[in-house]
Short mmCIF file of N, CA and C in Angstrom, two decimals:
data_model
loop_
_atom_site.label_atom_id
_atom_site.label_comp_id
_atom_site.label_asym_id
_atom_site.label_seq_id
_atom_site.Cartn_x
_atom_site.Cartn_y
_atom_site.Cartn_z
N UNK A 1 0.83 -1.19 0.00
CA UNK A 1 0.00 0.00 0.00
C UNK A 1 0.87 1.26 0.00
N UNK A 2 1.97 1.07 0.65
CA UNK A 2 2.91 2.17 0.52
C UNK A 2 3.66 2.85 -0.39
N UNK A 3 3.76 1.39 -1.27
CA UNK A 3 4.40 1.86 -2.85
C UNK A 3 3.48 2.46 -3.80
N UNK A 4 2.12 2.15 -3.64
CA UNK A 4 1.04 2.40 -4.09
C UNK A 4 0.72 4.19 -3.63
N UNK A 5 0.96 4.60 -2.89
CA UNK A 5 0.85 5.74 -2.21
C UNK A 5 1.97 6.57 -3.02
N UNK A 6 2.91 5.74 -2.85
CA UNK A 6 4.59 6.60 -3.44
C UNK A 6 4.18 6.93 -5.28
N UNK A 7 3.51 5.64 -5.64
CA UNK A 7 3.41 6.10 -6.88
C UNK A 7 2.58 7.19 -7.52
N UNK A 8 1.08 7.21 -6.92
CA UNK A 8 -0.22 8.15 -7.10
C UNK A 8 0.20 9.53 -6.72
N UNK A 9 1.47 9.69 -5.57
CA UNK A 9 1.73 10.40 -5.15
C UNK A 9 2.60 11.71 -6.44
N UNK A 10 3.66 11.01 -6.59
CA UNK A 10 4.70 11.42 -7.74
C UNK A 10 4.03 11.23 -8.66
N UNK A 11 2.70 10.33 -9.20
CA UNK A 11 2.16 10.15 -10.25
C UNK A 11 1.74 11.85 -10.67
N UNK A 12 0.96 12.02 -9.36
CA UNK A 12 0.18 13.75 -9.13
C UNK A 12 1.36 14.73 -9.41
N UNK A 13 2.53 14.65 -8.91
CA UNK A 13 3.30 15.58 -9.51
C UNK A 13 3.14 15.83 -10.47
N UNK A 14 4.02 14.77 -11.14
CA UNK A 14 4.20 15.12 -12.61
C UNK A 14 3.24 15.78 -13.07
N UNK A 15 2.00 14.62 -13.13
CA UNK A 15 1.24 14.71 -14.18
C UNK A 15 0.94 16.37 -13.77
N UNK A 16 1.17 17.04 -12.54
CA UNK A 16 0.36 19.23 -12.48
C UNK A 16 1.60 19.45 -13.20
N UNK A 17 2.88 19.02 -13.14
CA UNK A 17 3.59 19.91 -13.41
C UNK A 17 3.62 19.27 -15.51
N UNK A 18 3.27 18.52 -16.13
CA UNK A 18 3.31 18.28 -17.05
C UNK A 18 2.34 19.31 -17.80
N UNK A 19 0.73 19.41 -16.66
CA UNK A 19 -0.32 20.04 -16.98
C UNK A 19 0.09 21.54 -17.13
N UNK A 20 0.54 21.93 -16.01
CA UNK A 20 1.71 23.76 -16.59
C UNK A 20 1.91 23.64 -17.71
N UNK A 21 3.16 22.90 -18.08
CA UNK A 21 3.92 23.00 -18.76
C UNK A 21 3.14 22.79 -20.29
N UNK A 22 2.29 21.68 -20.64
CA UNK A 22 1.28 22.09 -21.86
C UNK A 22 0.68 23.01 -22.22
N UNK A 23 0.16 23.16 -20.38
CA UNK A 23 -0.68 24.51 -20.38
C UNK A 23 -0.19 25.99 -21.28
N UNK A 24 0.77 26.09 -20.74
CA UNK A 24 1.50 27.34 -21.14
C UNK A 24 1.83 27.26 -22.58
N UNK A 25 2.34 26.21 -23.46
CA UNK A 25 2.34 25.94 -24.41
C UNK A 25 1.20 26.35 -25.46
N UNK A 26 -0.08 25.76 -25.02
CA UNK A 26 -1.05 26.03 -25.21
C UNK A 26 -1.90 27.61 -25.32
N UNK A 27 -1.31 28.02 -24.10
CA UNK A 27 -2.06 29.70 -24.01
C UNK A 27 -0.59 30.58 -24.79
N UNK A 28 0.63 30.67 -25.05
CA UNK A 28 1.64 31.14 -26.75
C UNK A 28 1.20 30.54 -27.61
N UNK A 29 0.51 30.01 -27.93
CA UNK A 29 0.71 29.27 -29.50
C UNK A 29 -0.43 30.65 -30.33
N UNK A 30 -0.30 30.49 -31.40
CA UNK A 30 -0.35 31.40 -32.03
C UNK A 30 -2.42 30.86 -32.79
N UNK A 31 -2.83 32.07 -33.15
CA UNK A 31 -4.31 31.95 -32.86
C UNK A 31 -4.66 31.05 -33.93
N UNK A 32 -5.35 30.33 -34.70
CA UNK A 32 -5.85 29.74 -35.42
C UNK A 32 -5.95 31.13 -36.71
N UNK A 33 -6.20 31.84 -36.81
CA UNK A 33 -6.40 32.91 -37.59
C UNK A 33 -5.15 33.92 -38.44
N UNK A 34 -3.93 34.00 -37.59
CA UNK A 34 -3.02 34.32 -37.93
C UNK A 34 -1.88 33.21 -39.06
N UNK A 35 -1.06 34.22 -40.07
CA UNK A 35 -0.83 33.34 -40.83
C UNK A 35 0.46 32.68 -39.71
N UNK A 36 -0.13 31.72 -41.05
CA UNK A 36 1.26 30.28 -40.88
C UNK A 36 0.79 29.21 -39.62
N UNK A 37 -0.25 29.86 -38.70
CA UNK A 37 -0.66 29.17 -37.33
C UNK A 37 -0.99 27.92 -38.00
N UNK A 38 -1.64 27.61 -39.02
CA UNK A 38 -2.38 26.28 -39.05
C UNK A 38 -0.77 25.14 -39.55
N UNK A 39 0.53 25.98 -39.66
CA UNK A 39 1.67 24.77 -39.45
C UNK A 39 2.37 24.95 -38.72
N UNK A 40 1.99 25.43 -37.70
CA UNK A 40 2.85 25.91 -36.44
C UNK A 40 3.12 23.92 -35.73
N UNK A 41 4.14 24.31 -34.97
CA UNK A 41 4.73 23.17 -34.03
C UNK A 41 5.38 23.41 -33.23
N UNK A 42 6.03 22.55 -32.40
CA UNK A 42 6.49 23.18 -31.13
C UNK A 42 6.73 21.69 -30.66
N UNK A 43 8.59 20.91 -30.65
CA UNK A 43 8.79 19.84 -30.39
C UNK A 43 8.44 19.09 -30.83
N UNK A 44 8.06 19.18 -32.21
CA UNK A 44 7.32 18.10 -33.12
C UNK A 44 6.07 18.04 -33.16
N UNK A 45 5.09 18.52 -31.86
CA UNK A 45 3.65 18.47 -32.40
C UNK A 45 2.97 19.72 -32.77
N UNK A 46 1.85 18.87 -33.45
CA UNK A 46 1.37 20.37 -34.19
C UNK A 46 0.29 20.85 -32.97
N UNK A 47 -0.63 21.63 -33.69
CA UNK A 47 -1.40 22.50 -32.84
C UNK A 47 -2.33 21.78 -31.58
N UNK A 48 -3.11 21.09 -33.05
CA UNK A 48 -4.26 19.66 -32.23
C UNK A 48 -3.61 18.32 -31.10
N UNK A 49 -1.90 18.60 -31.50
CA UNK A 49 -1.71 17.19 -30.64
C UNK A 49 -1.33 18.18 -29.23
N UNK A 50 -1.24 19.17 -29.61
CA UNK A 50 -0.72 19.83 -27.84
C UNK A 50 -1.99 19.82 -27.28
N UNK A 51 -3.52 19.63 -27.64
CA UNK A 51 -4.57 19.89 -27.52
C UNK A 51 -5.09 18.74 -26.98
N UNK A 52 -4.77 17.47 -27.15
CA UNK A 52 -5.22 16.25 -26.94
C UNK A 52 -3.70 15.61 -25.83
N UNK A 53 -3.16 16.30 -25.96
CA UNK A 53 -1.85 15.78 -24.86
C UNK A 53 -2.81 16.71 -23.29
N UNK A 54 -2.88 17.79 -23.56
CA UNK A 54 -3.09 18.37 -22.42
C UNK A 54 -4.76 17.34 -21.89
N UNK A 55 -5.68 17.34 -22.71
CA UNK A 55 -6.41 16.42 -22.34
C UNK A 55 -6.23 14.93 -21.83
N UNK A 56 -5.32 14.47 -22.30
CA UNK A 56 -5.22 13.23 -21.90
C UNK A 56 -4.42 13.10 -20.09
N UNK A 57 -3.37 14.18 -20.42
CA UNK A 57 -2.34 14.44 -19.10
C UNK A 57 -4.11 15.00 -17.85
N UNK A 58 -5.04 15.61 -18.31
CA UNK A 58 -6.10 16.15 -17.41
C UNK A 58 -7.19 15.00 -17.08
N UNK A 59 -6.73 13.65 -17.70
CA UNK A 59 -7.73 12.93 -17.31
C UNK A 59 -7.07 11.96 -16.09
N UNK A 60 -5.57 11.70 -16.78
CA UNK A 60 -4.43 10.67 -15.90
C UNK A 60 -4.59 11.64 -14.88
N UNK A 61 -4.71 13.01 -14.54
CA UNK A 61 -4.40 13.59 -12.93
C UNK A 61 -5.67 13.75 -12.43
N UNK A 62 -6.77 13.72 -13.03
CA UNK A 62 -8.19 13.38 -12.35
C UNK A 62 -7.86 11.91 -11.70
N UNK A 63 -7.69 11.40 -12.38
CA UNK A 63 -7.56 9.89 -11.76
C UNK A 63 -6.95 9.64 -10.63
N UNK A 64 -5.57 10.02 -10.86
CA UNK A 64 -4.83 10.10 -9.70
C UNK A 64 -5.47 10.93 -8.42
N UNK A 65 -5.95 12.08 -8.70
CA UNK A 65 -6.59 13.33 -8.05
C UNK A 65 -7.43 11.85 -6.32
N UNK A 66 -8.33 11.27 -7.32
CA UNK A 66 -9.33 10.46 -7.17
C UNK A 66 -8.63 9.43 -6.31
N UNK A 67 -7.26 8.59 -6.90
CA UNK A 67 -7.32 7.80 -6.25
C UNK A 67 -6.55 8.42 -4.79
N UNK A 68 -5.69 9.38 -4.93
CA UNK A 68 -4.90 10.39 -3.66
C UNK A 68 -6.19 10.26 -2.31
N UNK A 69 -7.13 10.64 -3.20
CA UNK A 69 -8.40 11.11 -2.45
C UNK A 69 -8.74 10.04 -1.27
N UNK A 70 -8.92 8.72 -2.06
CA UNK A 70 -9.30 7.15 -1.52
C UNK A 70 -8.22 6.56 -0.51
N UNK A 71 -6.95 7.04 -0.69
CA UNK A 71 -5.97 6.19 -0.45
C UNK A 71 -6.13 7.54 1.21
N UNK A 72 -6.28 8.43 1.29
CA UNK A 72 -6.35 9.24 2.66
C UNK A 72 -7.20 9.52 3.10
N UNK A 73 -8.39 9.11 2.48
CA UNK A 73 -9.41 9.31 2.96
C UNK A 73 -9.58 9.07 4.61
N UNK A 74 -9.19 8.09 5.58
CA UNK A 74 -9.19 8.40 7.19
C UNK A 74 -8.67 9.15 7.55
N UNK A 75 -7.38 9.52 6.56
CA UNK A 75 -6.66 10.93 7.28
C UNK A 75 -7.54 12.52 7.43
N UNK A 76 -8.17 12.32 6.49
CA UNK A 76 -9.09 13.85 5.59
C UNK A 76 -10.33 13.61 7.15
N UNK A 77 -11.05 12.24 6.92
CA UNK A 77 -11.76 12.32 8.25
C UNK A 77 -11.32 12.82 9.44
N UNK A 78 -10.06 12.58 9.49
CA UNK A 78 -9.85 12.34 11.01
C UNK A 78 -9.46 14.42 10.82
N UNK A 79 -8.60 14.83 9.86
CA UNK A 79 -8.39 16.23 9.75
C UNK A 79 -10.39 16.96 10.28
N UNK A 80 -10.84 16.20 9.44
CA UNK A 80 -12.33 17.23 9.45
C UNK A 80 -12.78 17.20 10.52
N UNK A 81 -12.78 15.99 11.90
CA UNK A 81 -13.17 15.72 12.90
C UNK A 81 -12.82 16.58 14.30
N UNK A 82 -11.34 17.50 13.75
CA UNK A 82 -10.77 18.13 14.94
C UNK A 82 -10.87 19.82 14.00
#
């Protein structure tokens, strides 16, 4: 259960600090409207895959979010109780 903890744990890192880091990617990239935007890239992907990375990285840290949640849940009780 402990390794299990260690992993969900660092899992949650990453995956906020991956979520920044798309993020930001995402809010420079250049508008759909302006020229040349529709062949823009950035590390090899184009516009739509930074778009579906950040989605996918927002579903893996819901998850995790979820399981963080389960795995402390007596602790969170016992916090709300005092």
């Amino acid at each position: 259960m402990v390794k299990y903890r260690r992993f969900v744990s660092l899992g949650l890192l990453i995956s906020f600090i991956s979520l920044l880091l798309v993020g930001l990617v995402l809010f420079f990239r250049p508008e759909a409207d302006q020229p040349g935007a529709l062949s823009w890239k950035f590390l090899g992907l184009e516009r739509e895959a930074w778009g579906e990375t950040h989605k996918v990285l927002a579903l893996i840290f819901v998850f995790l979010t979820i399981n963080h949640i389960f795995l402390n849940l007596d602790k969170i009780k016992e916090y709300l109780k005092n």
